[in-house]
């Protein structure tokens, strides 16, 4: 029998449940997914472990998504970090909106989902999407199929539409304003079963 | 005993004769000590001189008795071994030589099925709320959003880029991280209900004492009764194969040689299948691959070869291995023309194709057996068929193989287990149960290239075996995915945000 990583302790499971809002069975299933991805069997995932998933490797924004899992400057992500990032994509349930107004904002709130998307654009993490950063992300999405000039004009137009304080960059507030009519809850949620 | 020896050693006070006797006795004592596996030196104890004579004869008598007991033990072991071998010979080997079954394995399977059904019912009773877990094993963690890029980006052709476009890609990416179609095919299938094997016990908790007792009984039966029997059979099977094919290989080429080689192959394969407690159902035997054709099947484990060759003889294609496999390969090729390649030759596609073409051109030669996936997949899906085997020409005879995972997991996860531990796992499972469907022969149609033909055959096998069909390459088990897929996605996206006309034209 191959060696198995340590099983998930009950206390850890409860903490993750409180922090992310996933149910008991969902956390268990996601844990077995985590261990199956962890080829090194050391309880953490590296960037290579993610890149081994073919459907993620062919995603144009695959590298940016993988990056979102790793905290600043680190190369390994443990199960807590994994679940915390996944929690952003949990659907918002109606009964959650009224719960716990005093507590910290749930990870899957509209604002946190938008923050996740913002971070995909904000390459240097300075809370602003500059023209350069937007160009780089656009280049990732279109590959070699669009010329530099055309891409540049797309980026300029986007910033012009979003920018309100005139600094030729998009801040988080401006980002939220542009997307206020978009159904973020539906587009940034994954249907987890039970 | 030690005291006696101590006394013997001490009595060296006396005459020369005494000393000689003492040395003799001490030597005998040392020998017996070694014989008994004791390493400690006899302690020197003071003793009475009068005991010298009695101690020596006692010593001799003791050692004689021990030898007699050892001989009795060896005799008994010999008798057990010979009855065991006669049983094996009579009940298993001889019937397999004639292709006859005595029905013992059928009785075993019936008992096994009843036990597993009982176990499933008990587990269902014992887990009321958590029964949702059981269903989820076959359903999945998430419900994937299969909408294509156009719908996901909510736009018509020629719409502009929007900041929200990144939502679609991130959602797809996260879905792939949680559950993807490919990586799950390279590890064993999760069972819907536990089959009383420790290795499949992932999500199932302790239910009741009775169930645990049955499990313990199962472990005992599997490891202490079935495993020695199976290992004996496998040993006999493989030795018979090597010896038999070498002997047949000495004969000059004739129809007698072919008939004999078929007999040897079939008998040894049947013995080996019995050594795994294999129960195989062959369907549509009228479509069994004929001479001069190519037999193509989905690949789950090395045992696939065994399963197919039990019902007919094939010429195998593969790399020359070292060790035990190499010996078997070299012996087999003496009796009948298999196609073994050196590792260096495998890289040369033209050489491989040429040799295979020569083989099937000779209508007297046995059909070639090829696994176009190129690697072992976990029997829940069929992955991309490599086009090489479909370029050779000739008739393709597809065969679908589906194992029943309830009785034993046949998938070989080569990154986790080496061949020996894999075989041990096979031999300590309940049984290997599988269905083999022979399918009508297919040939390449007009205007169809090798890739399309390969896909057509793959779909046919997937439908027959009840497996999912995937376009992904089995080589992704070890290698990286090609960049062309990503480039395709990028191209599609670019078309959407600027329309077809203004794309950078790529030189063809």
PDB file of C-alpha atoms in Angstrom, chain B residues 28-216:
ATOM      1  CA  UNK B  28      30.011 -31.767  21.285  1.00  0.00           C
ATOM      2  CA  UNK B  29      28.409 -29.224  23.556  1.00  0.00           C
ATOM      3  CA  UNK B  30      29.573 -26.359  21.371  1.00  0.00           C
ATOM      4  CA  UNK B  31      28.151 -28.077  18.313  1.00  0.00           C
ATOM      5  CA  UNK B  32      24.790 -28.654  19.934  1.00  0.00           C
ATOM      6  CA  UNK B  33      24.749 -25.081  21.164  1.00  0.00           C
ATOM      7  CA  UNK B  34      25.286 -23.824  17.637  1.00  0.00           C
ATOM      8  CA  UNK B  35      22.686 -26.261  16.431  1.00  0.00           C
ATOM      9  CA  UNK B  36      20.171 -24.841  18.870  1.00  0.00           C
ATOM     10  CA  UNK B  37      21.072 -21.332  17.798  1.00  0.00           C
ATOM     11  CA  UNK B  38      22.312 -20.302  21.215  1.00  0.00           C
ATOM     12  CA  UNK B  39      25.242 -17.982  21.213  1.00  0.00           C
ATOM     13  CA  UNK B  40      25.943 -17.673  24.891  1.00  0.00           C
ATOM     14  CA  UNK B  41      28.975 -19.550  26.180  1.00  0.00           C
ATOM     15  CA  UNK B  42      28.287 -22.119  28.842  1.00  0.00           C
ATOM     16  CA  UNK B  43      28.726 -20.587  32.267  1.00  0.00           C
ATOM     17  CA  UNK B  44      31.457 -22.106  34.340  1.00  0.00           C
ATOM     18  CA  UNK B  45      29.816 -23.531  37.402  1.00  0.00           C
ATOM     19  CA  UNK B  46      31.383 -25.489  40.169  1.00  0.00           C
ATOM     20  CA  UNK B  47      30.291 -29.109  40.150  1.00  0.00           C
ATOM     21  CA  UNK B  48      30.764 -32.423  41.837  1.00  0.00           C
ATOM     22  CA  UNK B  49      33.318 -34.749  40.244  1.00  0.00           C
ATOM     23  CA  UNK B  50      30.995 -37.727  40.514  1.00  0.00           C
ATOM     24  CA  UNK B  51      28.638 -36.343  37.912  1.00  0.00           C
ATOM     25  CA  UNK B  52      31.130 -36.564  35.070  1.00  0.00           C
ATOM     26  CA  UNK B  53      30.155 -39.930  33.619  1.00  0.00           C
ATOM     27  CA  UNK B  54      26.368 -39.433  33.747  1.00  0.00           C
ATOM     28  CA  UNK B  55      26.643 -35.969  32.243  1.00  0.00           C
ATOM     29  CA  UNK B  56      28.450 -37.226  29.120  1.00  0.00           C
ATOM     30  CA  UNK B  57      25.899 -39.938  28.285  1.00  0.00           C
ATOM     31  CA  UNK B  58      23.036 -37.547  29.013  1.00  0.00           C
ATOM     32  CA  UNK B  59      24.546 -35.150  26.548  1.00  0.00           C
ATOM     33  CA  UNK B  60      24.796 -37.749  23.825  1.00  0.00           C
ATOM     34  CA  UNK B  61      21.270 -38.982  24.431  1.00  0.00           C
ATOM     35  CA  UNK B  62      19.936 -35.425  24.304  1.00  0.00           C
ATOM     36  CA  UNK B  63      21.580 -34.614  21.006  1.00  0.00           C
ATOM     37  CA  UNK B  64      20.376 -37.860  19.413  1.00  0.00           C
ATOM     38  CA  UNK B  65      16.813 -37.113  20.419  1.00  0.00           C
ATOM     39  CA  UNK B  66      17.005 -33.672  18.980  1.00  0.00           C
ATOM     40  CA  UNK B  67      18.285 -34.966  15.668  1.00  0.00           C
ATOM     41  CA  UNK B  68      15.488 -37.543  15.568  1.00  0.00           C
ATOM     42  CA  UNK B  69      12.911 -34.862  16.242  1.00  0.00           C
ATOM     43  CA  UNK B  70      14.346 -32.686  13.485  1.00  0.00           C
ATOM     44  CA  UNK B  71      14.164 -35.564  11.028  1.00  0.00           C
ATOM     45  CA  UNK B  72      10.557 -36.221  11.968  1.00  0.00           C
ATOM     46  CA  UNK B  73       9.790 -32.568  11.373  1.00  0.00           C
ATOM     47  CA  UNK B  74      11.419 -32.614   7.957  1.00  0.00           C
ATOM     48  CA  UNK B  75       9.533 -35.775   7.117  1.00  0.00           C
ATOM     49  CA  UNK B  76       6.242 -34.199   8.047  1.00  0.00           C
ATOM     50  CA  UNK B  77       7.002 -31.077   6.058  1.00  0.00           C
ATOM     51  CA  UNK B  78       7.895 -33.238   3.093  1.00  0.00           C
ATOM     52  CA  UNK B  79       4.618 -35.133   3.353  1.00  0.00           C
ATOM     53  CA  UNK B  80       2.591 -31.908   3.549  1.00  0.00           C
ATOM     54  CA  UNK B  81       4.402 -30.466   0.564  1.00  0.00           C
ATOM     55  CA  UNK B  82       3.841 -33.543  -1.544  1.00  0.00           C
ATOM     56  CA  UNK B  83       0.110 -33.767  -0.743  1.00  0.00           C
ATOM     57  CA  UNK B  84      -0.152 -30.056  -1.492  1.00  0.00           C
ATOM     58  CA  UNK B  85       1.523 -30.458  -4.835  1.00  0.00           C
ATOM     59  CA  UNK B  86      -0.610 -33.457  -5.779  1.00  0.00           C
ATOM     60  CA  UNK B  87      -3.737 -31.505  -4.944  1.00  0.00           C
ATOM     61  CA  UNK B  88      -2.569 -28.567  -7.017  1.00  0.00           C
ATOM     62  CA  UNK B  89      -1.609 -30.833  -9.886  1.00  0.00           C
ATOM     63  CA  UNK B  90      -4.809 -32.775  -9.901  1.00  0.00           C
ATOM     64  CA  UNK B  91      -7.287 -30.010  -9.299  1.00  0.00           C
ATOM     65  CA  UNK B  92      -5.725 -27.171 -11.211  1.00  0.00           C
ATOM     66  CA  UNK B  93      -2.888 -28.008 -13.546  1.00  0.00           C
ATOM     67  CA  UNK B  94      -4.337 -30.968 -15.404  1.00  0.00           C
ATOM     68  CA  UNK B  95      -7.727 -29.375 -16.024  1.00  0.00           C
ATOM     69  CA  UNK B  96      -6.060 -26.261 -17.389  1.00  0.00           C
ATOM     70  CA  UNK B  97      -4.038 -28.314 -19.809  1.00  0.00           C
ATOM     71  CA  UNK B  98      -7.292 -29.562 -21.283  1.00  0.00           C
ATOM     72  CA  UNK B  99      -9.162 -26.292 -20.933  1.00  0.00           C
ATOM     73  CA  UNK B 100     -11.657 -27.800 -18.523  1.00  0.00           C
ATOM     74  CA  UNK B 101     -12.940 -26.222 -15.354  1.00  0.00           C
ATOM     75  CA  UNK B 102     -13.852 -28.140 -12.213  1.00  0.00           C
ATOM     76  CA  UNK B 103     -16.131 -25.448 -10.884  1.00  0.00           C
ATOM     77  CA  UNK B 104     -14.208 -24.770  -7.697  1.00  0.00           C
ATOM     78  CA  UNK B 105     -13.581 -21.162  -8.591  1.00  0.00           C
ATOM     79  CA  UNK B 106     -17.259 -20.692  -9.418  1.00  0.00           C
ATOM     80  CA  UNK B 107     -18.231 -21.802  -5.919  1.00  0.00           C
ATOM     81  CA  UNK B 108     -15.613 -19.466  -4.463  1.00  0.00           C
ATOM     82  CA  UNK B 109     -16.991 -16.566  -6.490  1.00  0.00           C
ATOM     83  CA  UNK B 110     -20.553 -17.254  -5.374  1.00  0.00           C
ATOM     84  CA  UNK B 111     -19.520 -17.225  -1.706  1.00  0.00           C
ATOM     85  CA  UNK B 112     -17.530 -14.055  -2.304  1.00  0.00           C
ATOM     86  CA  UNK B 113     -20.412 -12.252  -3.984  1.00  0.00           C
ATOM     87  CA  UNK B 114     -22.784 -13.176  -1.170  1.00  0.00           C
ATOM     88  CA  UNK B 115     -20.290 -11.942   1.447  1.00  0.00           C
ATOM     89  CA  UNK B 116     -19.717  -8.637  -0.304  1.00  0.00           C
ATOM     90  CA  UNK B 117     -23.455  -8.053  -0.716  1.00  0.00           C
ATOM     91  CA  UNK B 118     -23.948  -8.677   2.987  1.00  0.00           C
ATOM     92  CA  UNK B 119     -21.102  -6.284   3.780  1.00  0.00           C
ATOM     93  CA  UNK B 120     -22.596  -3.579   1.558  1.00  0.00           C
ATOM     94  CA  UNK B 121     -25.971  -3.874   3.279  1.00  0.00           C
ATOM     95  CA  UNK B 122     -24.384  -3.613   6.698  1.00  0.00           C
ATOM     96  CA  UNK B 123     -22.401  -0.553   5.692  1.00  0.00           C
ATOM     97  CA  UNK B 124     -25.510   1.106   4.293  1.00  0.00           C
ATOM     98  CA  UNK B 125     -27.393   0.416   7.505  1.00  0.00           C
ATOM     99  CA  UNK B 126     -24.551   1.729   9.605  1.00  0.00           C
ATOM    100  CA  UNK B 127     -24.134   5.096   7.918  1.00  0.00           C
ATOM    101  CA  UNK B 128     -27.467   6.913   7.628  1.00  0.00           C
ATOM    102  CA  UNK B 129     -26.411  10.550   7.206  1.00  0.00           C
ATOM    103  CA  UNK B 130     -23.056   9.893   5.667  1.00  0.00           C
ATOM    104  CA  UNK B 131     -24.534   7.784   2.885  1.00  0.00           C
ATOM    105  CA  UNK B 132     -24.237  10.939   0.795  1.00  0.00           C
ATOM    106  CA  UNK B 133     -20.490  10.342   0.818  1.00  0.00           C
ATOM    107  CA  UNK B 134     -21.003   7.010  -0.867  1.00  0.00           C
ATOM    108  CA  UNK B 135     -22.872   8.549  -3.765  1.00  0.00           C
ATOM    109  CA  UNK B 136     -20.416  11.350  -4.187  1.00  0.00           C
ATOM    110  CA  UNK B 137     -17.673   8.933  -5.135  1.00  0.00           C
ATOM    111  CA  UNK B 138     -19.328   8.411  -8.460  1.00  0.00           C
ATOM    112  CA  UNK B 139     -20.713  11.926  -8.906  1.00  0.00           C
ATOM    113  CA  UNK B 140     -17.753  14.172  -8.183  1.00  0.00           C
ATOM    114  CA  UNK B 141     -16.922  17.145  -6.019  1.00  0.00           C
ATOM    115  CA  UNK B 142     -18.301  19.843  -8.244  1.00  0.00           C
ATOM    116  CA  UNK B 143     -20.725  20.250 -11.066  1.00  0.00           C
ATOM    117  CA  UNK B 144     -18.630  21.607 -13.870  1.00  0.00           C
ATOM    118  CA  UNK B 145     -19.825  24.443 -16.003  1.00  0.00           C
ATOM    119  CA  UNK B 146     -19.399  23.010 -19.478  1.00  0.00           C
ATOM    120  CA  UNK B 147     -20.471  26.134 -21.340  1.00  0.00           C
ATOM    121  CA  UNK B 148     -18.092  26.958 -24.184  1.00  0.00           C
ATOM    122  CA  UNK B 149     -16.023  30.105 -24.295  1.00  0.00           C
ATOM    123  CA  UNK B 150     -18.595  32.111 -26.250  1.00  0.00           C
ATOM    124  CA  UNK B 151     -21.328  31.573 -23.704  1.00  0.00           C
ATOM    125  CA  UNK B 152     -19.020  31.883 -20.714  1.00  0.00           C
ATOM    126  CA  UNK B 153     -17.835  35.285 -21.846  1.00  0.00           C
ATOM    127  CA  UNK B 154     -21.443  36.269 -22.519  1.00  0.00           C
ATOM    128  CA  UNK B 155     -20.866  37.855 -25.834  1.00  0.00           C
ATOM    129  CA  UNK B 156     -21.353  37.712 -29.519  1.00  0.00           C
ATOM    130  CA  UNK B 157     -18.549  37.669 -32.016  1.00  0.00           C
ATOM    131  CA  UNK B 158     -16.718  40.942 -32.235  1.00  0.00           C
ATOM    132  CA  UNK B 159     -17.476  42.226 -28.780  1.00  0.00           C
ATOM    133  CA  UNK B 160     -14.733  44.160 -27.025  1.00  0.00           C
ATOM    134  CA  UNK B 161     -12.485  43.117 -24.258  1.00  0.00           C
ATOM    135  CA  UNK B 162     -13.866  43.670 -20.781  1.00  0.00           C
ATOM    136  CA  UNK B 163     -12.238  43.482 -17.394  1.00  0.00           C
ATOM    137  CA  UNK B 164     -14.680  40.756 -16.421  1.00  0.00           C
ATOM    138  CA  UNK B 165     -13.297  38.388 -19.067  1.00  0.00           C
ATOM    139  CA  UNK B 166     -10.781  37.182 -16.551  1.00  0.00           C
ATOM    140  CA  UNK B 167     -13.642  35.665 -14.538  1.00  0.00           C
ATOM    141  CA  UNK B 168     -14.232  32.970 -17.122  1.00  0.00           C
ATOM    142  CA  UNK B 169     -10.616  31.831 -17.193  1.00  0.00           C
ATOM    143  CA  UNK B 170     -10.198  31.870 -13.445  1.00  0.00           C
ATOM    144  CA  UNK B 171     -13.385  29.870 -12.936  1.00  0.00           C
ATOM    145  CA  UNK B 172     -12.256  27.288 -15.495  1.00  0.00           C
ATOM    146  CA  UNK B 173      -8.864  27.141 -13.860  1.00  0.00           C
ATOM    147  CA  UNK B 174     -10.218  26.643 -10.367  1.00  0.00           C
ATOM    148  CA  UNK B 175     -12.631  23.980 -11.594  1.00  0.00           C
ATOM    149  CA  UNK B 176      -9.685  22.123 -13.121  1.00  0.00           C
ATOM    150  CA  UNK B 177      -7.779  22.371  -9.846  1.00  0.00           C
ATOM    151  CA  UNK B 178     -10.645  20.895  -7.868  1.00  0.00           C
ATOM    152  CA  UNK B 179     -11.480  18.159 -10.316  1.00  0.00           C
ATOM    153  CA  UNK B 180      -9.998  17.433 -13.696  1.00  0.00           C
ATOM    154  CA  UNK B 181     -10.664  14.706 -16.221  1.00  0.00           C
ATOM    155  CA  UNK B 182      -7.116  13.568 -16.714  1.00  0.00           C
ATOM    156  CA  UNK B 183      -5.152  13.166 -13.481  1.00  0.00           C
ATOM    157  CA  UNK B 184      -7.859  11.032 -11.913  1.00  0.00           C
ATOM    158  CA  UNK B 185      -7.357   8.432 -14.643  1.00  0.00           C
ATOM    159  CA  UNK B 186      -3.855   7.680 -13.429  1.00  0.00           C
ATOM    160  CA  UNK B 187      -4.868   6.477  -9.986  1.00  0.00           C
ATOM    161  CA  UNK B 188      -7.155   3.692  -8.900  1.00  0.00           C
ATOM    162  CA  UNK B 189     -10.880   4.137  -9.178  1.00  0.00           C
ATOM    163  CA  UNK B 190     -12.720   4.999  -5.973  1.00  0.00           C
ATOM    164  CA  UNK B 191     -15.241   2.360  -5.021  1.00  0.00           C
ATOM    165  CA  UNK B 192     -18.876   3.071  -4.373  1.00  0.00           C
ATOM    166  CA  UNK B 193     -18.997   0.613  -1.497  1.00  0.00           C
ATOM    167  CA  UNK B 194     -16.193  -1.016   0.414  1.00  0.00           C
ATOM    168  CA  UNK B 195     -15.118  -4.464  -0.676  1.00  0.00           C
ATOM    169  CA  UNK B 196     -13.443  -5.541   2.562  1.00  0.00           C
ATOM    170  CA  UNK B 197      -9.922  -4.857   1.372  1.00  0.00           C
ATOM    171  CA  UNK B 198      -7.787  -2.593   3.544  1.00  0.00           C
ATOM    172  CA  UNK B 199      -6.320  -0.821   0.553  1.00  0.00           C
ATOM    173  CA  UNK B 200      -9.658   0.535  -0.650  1.00  0.00           C
ATOM    174  CA  UNK B 201     -10.712   1.773   2.771  1.00  0.00           C
ATOM    175  CA  UNK B 202     -10.435   5.524   2.234  1.00  0.00           C
ATOM    176  CA  UNK B 203     -13.725   7.070   3.193  1.00  0.00           C
ATOM    177  CA  UNK B 204     -15.311   4.278   5.120  1.00  0.00           C
ATOM    178  CA  UNK B 205     -15.339   4.267   8.882  1.00  0.00           C
ATOM    179  CA  UNK B 206     -15.795   1.592  11.516  1.00  0.00           C
ATOM    180  CA  UNK B 207     -19.315   0.225  11.297  1.00  0.00           C
ATOM    181  CA  UNK B 208     -19.786  -2.817  13.497  1.00  0.00           C
ATOM    182  CA  UNK B 209     -17.915  -5.586  15.197  1.00  0.00           C
ATOM    183  CA  UNK B 210     -19.314  -8.239  12.889  1.00  0.00           C
ATOM    184  CA  UNK B 211     -18.047  -6.414   9.828  1.00  0.00           C
ATOM    185  CA  UNK B 212     -14.603  -6.084  11.343  1.00  0.00           C
ATOM    186  CA  UNK B 213     -14.599  -9.801  12.144  1.00  0.00           C
ATOM    187  CA  UNK B 214     -15.462 -10.644   8.564  1.00  0.00           C
ATOM    188  CA  UNK B 215     -12.703  -8.333   7.422  1.00  0.00           C
ATOM    189  CA  UNK B 216     -10.169 -10.040   9.690  1.00  0.00           C
TER     190      UNK B 216
END
